[in-house]
């Protein structure tokens, strides 16, 4: 369990931060960039959930926020040997979390008409907030992919962050009256 009774430690004043394994890395490292982008995306998801905290999708968004903390912990636990097995002491994203997202996407998508155009990131306030979260998740995904190009990253973590933006896209459409209030892109409309 996490117990924080003092918020500042001064250990990062030199521009480094600690990882789960006790090692220290620069705050500007690819690993910390990825963790920070995941945190930023999690905050955007929280903003989307706040649009309707008692709504039908709030519990799913809160579940995802918890998974995002799992993802941050996974990224904060290097595995130079490529062993991404979870244990009592090592928190990892697992395939079941990715599968849950896939089932959730499929469930949301059942009631939507197929797209005939790209949609603009807007419509209702809930949809607009969800689109902001989706774009933030895509940004986090790019940071995780950049880290994976340099150091081993849990394949399930990569799949999770990729699937999450798909979930948020579909949820935004659902939040727009099941796609009826989607704002369609009209290519070249203002030429």
GROMACS .gro file of C-alpha atoms in nm:
model
  191
    1UNK     CA    1   0.000   0.000   0.000
    2UNK     CA    2   0.102   0.355  -0.062
    3UNK     CA    3   0.142   0.581   0.239
    4UNK     CA    4   0.230   0.943   0.179
    5UNK     CA    5   0.272   1.144   0.494
    6UNK     CA    6   0.515   1.393   0.345
    7UNK     CA    7   0.463   1.528  -0.005
    8UNK     CA    8   0.804   1.677  -0.070
    9UNK     CA    9   1.130   1.487  -0.019
   10UNK     CA   10   1.387   1.716  -0.184
   11UNK     CA   11   1.544   1.408  -0.348
   12UNK     CA   12   1.439   1.534  -0.691
   13UNK     CA   13   1.596   1.876  -0.655
   14UNK     CA   14   1.888   1.757  -0.869
   15UNK     CA   15   1.656   1.679  -1.164
   16UNK     CA   16   1.627   1.307  -1.096
   17UNK     CA   17   1.343   1.091  -0.969
   18UNK     CA   18   1.314   0.743  -0.824
   19UNK     CA   19   1.165   0.439  -0.994
   20UNK     CA   20   0.992   0.146  -0.826
   21UNK     CA   21   1.312  -0.063  -0.830
   22UNK     CA   22   1.498   0.208  -0.637
   23UNK     CA   23   1.700   0.333  -0.933
   24UNK     CA   24   1.707   0.703  -1.018
   25UNK     CA   25   1.665   0.854  -1.363
   26UNK     CA   26   1.657   1.205  -1.505
   27UNK     CA   27   1.317   1.369  -1.492
   28UNK     CA   28   1.364   1.441  -1.864
   29UNK     CA   29   1.416   1.071  -1.952
   30UNK     CA   30   1.188   0.893  -2.199
   31UNK     CA   31   1.054   0.677  -1.914
   32UNK     CA   32   0.950   0.974  -1.703
   33UNK     CA   33   0.810   1.150  -2.011
   34UNK     CA   34   0.589   0.846  -2.076
   35UNK     CA   35   0.479   0.826  -1.712
   36UNK     CA   36   0.400   1.198  -1.714
   37UNK     CA   37   0.197   1.173  -2.035
   38UNK     CA   38   0.001   0.881  -1.887
   39UNK     CA   39  -0.069   1.095  -1.578
   40UNK     CA   40  -0.179   1.385  -1.798
   41UNK     CA   41  -0.411   1.154  -1.994
   42UNK     CA   42  -0.552   1.019  -1.669
   43UNK     CA   43  -0.633   1.374  -1.562
   44UNK     CA   44  -0.814   1.435  -1.892
   45UNK     CA   45  -1.014   1.116  -1.837
   46UNK     CA   46  -1.106   1.250  -1.493
   47UNK     CA   47  -1.232   1.568  -1.656
   48UNK     CA   48  -1.443   1.359  -1.896
   49UNK     CA   49  -1.584   1.159  -1.604
   50UNK     CA   50  -1.668   1.480  -1.418
   51UNK     CA   51  -1.904   1.581  -1.703
   52UNK     CA   52  -2.153   1.323  -1.571
   53UNK     CA   53  -2.020   1.165  -1.249
   54UNK     CA   54  -2.335   0.958  -1.196
   55UNK     CA   55  -2.388   0.880  -1.563
   56UNK     CA   56  -2.391   0.540  -1.728
   57UNK     CA   57  -2.022   0.552  -1.826
   58UNK     CA   58  -1.873   0.708  -1.512
   59UNK     CA   59  -1.791   0.374  -1.349
   60UNK     CA   60  -1.605   0.261  -1.661
   61UNK     CA   61  -1.405   0.584  -1.669
   62UNK     CA   62  -1.316   0.551  -1.300
   63UNK     CA   63  -1.209   0.191  -1.364
   64UNK     CA   64  -0.991   0.315  -1.652
   65UNK     CA   65  -0.840   0.583  -1.428
   66UNK     CA   66  -0.738   0.310  -1.186
   67UNK     CA   67  -0.589   0.111  -1.475
   68UNK     CA   68  -0.396   0.422  -1.577
   69UNK     CA   69  -0.231   0.425  -1.233
   70UNK     CA   70  -0.146   0.058  -1.292
   71UNK     CA   71   0.004   0.161  -1.626
   72UNK     CA   72   0.212   0.432  -1.460
   73UNK     CA   73   0.338   0.181  -1.203
   74UNK     CA   74   0.419  -0.065  -1.482
   75UNK     CA   75   0.621   0.199  -1.668
   76UNK     CA   76   0.794   0.299  -1.341
   77UNK     CA   77   0.918  -0.060  -1.298
   78UNK     CA   78   1.190  -0.128  -1.558
   79UNK     CA   79   1.241  -0.486  -1.676
   80UNK     CA   80   1.577  -0.492  -1.854
   81UNK     CA   81   1.542  -0.871  -1.887
   82UNK     CA   82   1.205  -0.836  -2.063
   83UNK     CA   83   1.019  -1.019  -1.784
   84UNK     CA   84   0.684  -0.843  -1.751
   85UNK     CA   85   0.516  -1.100  -1.530
   86UNK     CA   86   0.320  -0.939  -1.249
   87UNK     CA   87   0.384  -1.042  -0.891
   88UNK     CA   88   0.284  -0.933  -0.545
   89UNK     CA   89   0.562  -0.674  -0.556
   90UNK     CA   90   0.548  -0.582  -0.926
   91UNK     CA   91   0.237  -0.425  -1.077
   92UNK     CA   92   0.190  -0.482  -1.449
   93UNK     CA   93  -0.084  -0.424  -1.701
   94UNK     CA   94  -0.217  -0.769  -1.792
   95UNK     CA   95  -0.399  -0.892  -2.105
   96UNK     CA   96  -0.728  -0.912  -1.912
   97UNK     CA   97  -0.728  -0.532  -1.880
   98UNK     CA   98  -0.687  -0.498  -2.258
   99UNK     CA   99  -0.961  -0.757  -2.316
  100UNK     CA  100  -1.198  -0.564  -2.087
  101UNK     CA  101  -1.142  -0.253  -2.300
  102UNK     CA  102  -1.209  -0.450  -2.618
  103UNK     CA  103  -1.538  -0.585  -2.480
  104UNK     CA  104  -1.634  -0.234  -2.368
  105UNK     CA  105  -1.558  -0.094  -2.716
  106UNK     CA  106  -1.765  -0.368  -2.879
  107UNK     CA  107  -2.055  -0.304  -2.640
  108UNK     CA  108  -2.055   0.071  -2.702
  109UNK     CA  109  -2.015   0.030  -3.077
  110UNK     CA  110  -2.321  -0.198  -3.112
  111UNK     CA  111  -2.562   0.096  -3.098
  112UNK     CA  112  -2.370   0.322  -3.337
  113UNK     CA  113  -2.425   0.365  -3.707
  114UNK     CA  114  -2.107   0.314  -3.910
  115UNK     CA  115  -1.910   0.629  -3.982
  116UNK     CA  116  -1.945   0.781  -4.328
  117UNK     CA  117  -1.710   1.070  -4.250
  118UNK     CA  118  -1.450   1.165  -3.993
  119UNK     CA  119  -1.600   1.348  -3.698
  120UNK     CA  120  -1.478   1.670  -3.545
  121UNK     CA  121  -1.385   1.653  -3.177
  122UNK     CA  122  -1.694   1.816  -3.034
  123UNK     CA  123  -2.068   1.797  -3.011
  124UNK     CA  124  -2.192   1.772  -2.655
  125UNK     CA  125  -1.976   1.887  -2.364
  126UNK     CA  126  -1.933   1.526  -2.251
  127UNK     CA  127  -1.821   1.423  -2.601
  128UNK     CA  128  -1.583   1.719  -2.630
  129UNK     CA  129  -1.422   1.632  -2.295
  130UNK     CA  130  -1.393   1.270  -2.403
  131UNK     CA  131  -1.227   1.374  -2.729
  132UNK     CA  132  -0.974   1.580  -2.529
  133UNK     CA  133  -0.904   1.268  -2.321
  134UNK     CA  134  -0.869   1.061  -2.641
  135UNK     CA  135  -0.617   1.304  -2.788
  136UNK     CA  136  -0.426   1.308  -2.459
  137UNK     CA  137  -0.416   0.928  -2.455
  138UNK     CA  138  -0.279   0.929  -2.812
  139UNK     CA  139  -0.006   1.166  -2.693
  140UNK     CA  140   0.072   0.931  -2.405
  141UNK     CA  141   0.080   0.639  -2.647
  142UNK     CA  142   0.341   0.817  -2.859
  143UNK     CA  143   0.555   0.868  -2.548
  144UNK     CA  144   0.523   0.501  -2.449
  145UNK     CA  145   0.611   0.392  -2.804
  146UNK     CA  146   0.918   0.621  -2.798
  147UNK     CA  147   1.025   0.460  -2.470
  148UNK     CA  148   0.968   0.112  -2.617
  149UNK     CA  149   1.202   0.198  -2.904
  150UNK     CA  150   1.483   0.246  -2.651
  151UNK     CA  151   1.399   0.016  -2.357
  152UNK     CA  152   1.181  -0.290  -2.299
  153UNK     CA  153   0.814  -0.205  -2.233
  154UNK     CA  154   0.539  -0.446  -2.136
  155UNK     CA  155   0.355  -0.546  -2.458
  156UNK     CA  156   0.025  -0.548  -2.267
  157UNK     CA  157   0.090  -0.186  -2.162
  158UNK     CA  158   0.138  -0.088  -2.526
  159UNK     CA  159  -0.182  -0.268  -2.626
  160UNK     CA  160  -0.375  -0.109  -2.338
  161UNK     CA  161  -0.282   0.249  -2.423
  162UNK     CA  162  -0.356   0.186  -2.792
  163UNK     CA  163  -0.697   0.034  -2.720
  164UNK     CA  164  -0.786   0.308  -2.471
  165UNK     CA  165  -0.794   0.583  -2.734
  166UNK     CA  166  -1.026   0.364  -2.943
  167UNK     CA  167  -1.256   0.324  -2.642
  168UNK     CA  168  -1.263   0.699  -2.583
  169UNK     CA  169  -1.341   0.769  -2.949
  170UNK     CA  170  -1.639   0.534  -2.940
  171UNK     CA  171  -1.752   0.672  -2.602
  172UNK     CA  172  -1.742   1.026  -2.745
  173UNK     CA  173  -1.973   0.914  -3.025
  174UNK     CA  174  -2.207   0.751  -2.774
  175UNK     CA  175  -2.204   1.077  -2.575
  176UNK     CA  176  -2.318   1.254  -2.891
  177UNK     CA  177  -2.662   1.089  -2.887
  178UNK     CA  178  -2.521   0.762  -3.019
  179UNK     CA  179  -2.353   0.942  -3.306
  180UNK     CA  180  -2.659   1.143  -3.412
  181UNK     CA  181  -2.503   1.464  -3.277
  182UNK     CA  182  -2.154   1.395  -3.413
  183UNK     CA  183  -2.013   1.695  -3.595
  184UNK     CA  184  -1.908   1.563  -3.934
  185UNK     CA  185  -1.594   1.681  -4.111
  186UNK     CA  186  -1.669   1.834  -4.449
  187UNK     CA  187  -1.341   1.824  -4.643
  188UNK     CA  188  -1.255   2.157  -4.805
  189UNK     CA  189  -1.578   2.320  -4.685
  190UNK     CA  190  -1.414   2.658  -4.631
  191UNK     CA  191  -1.201   2.694  -4.942
   0.00000   0.00000   0.00000
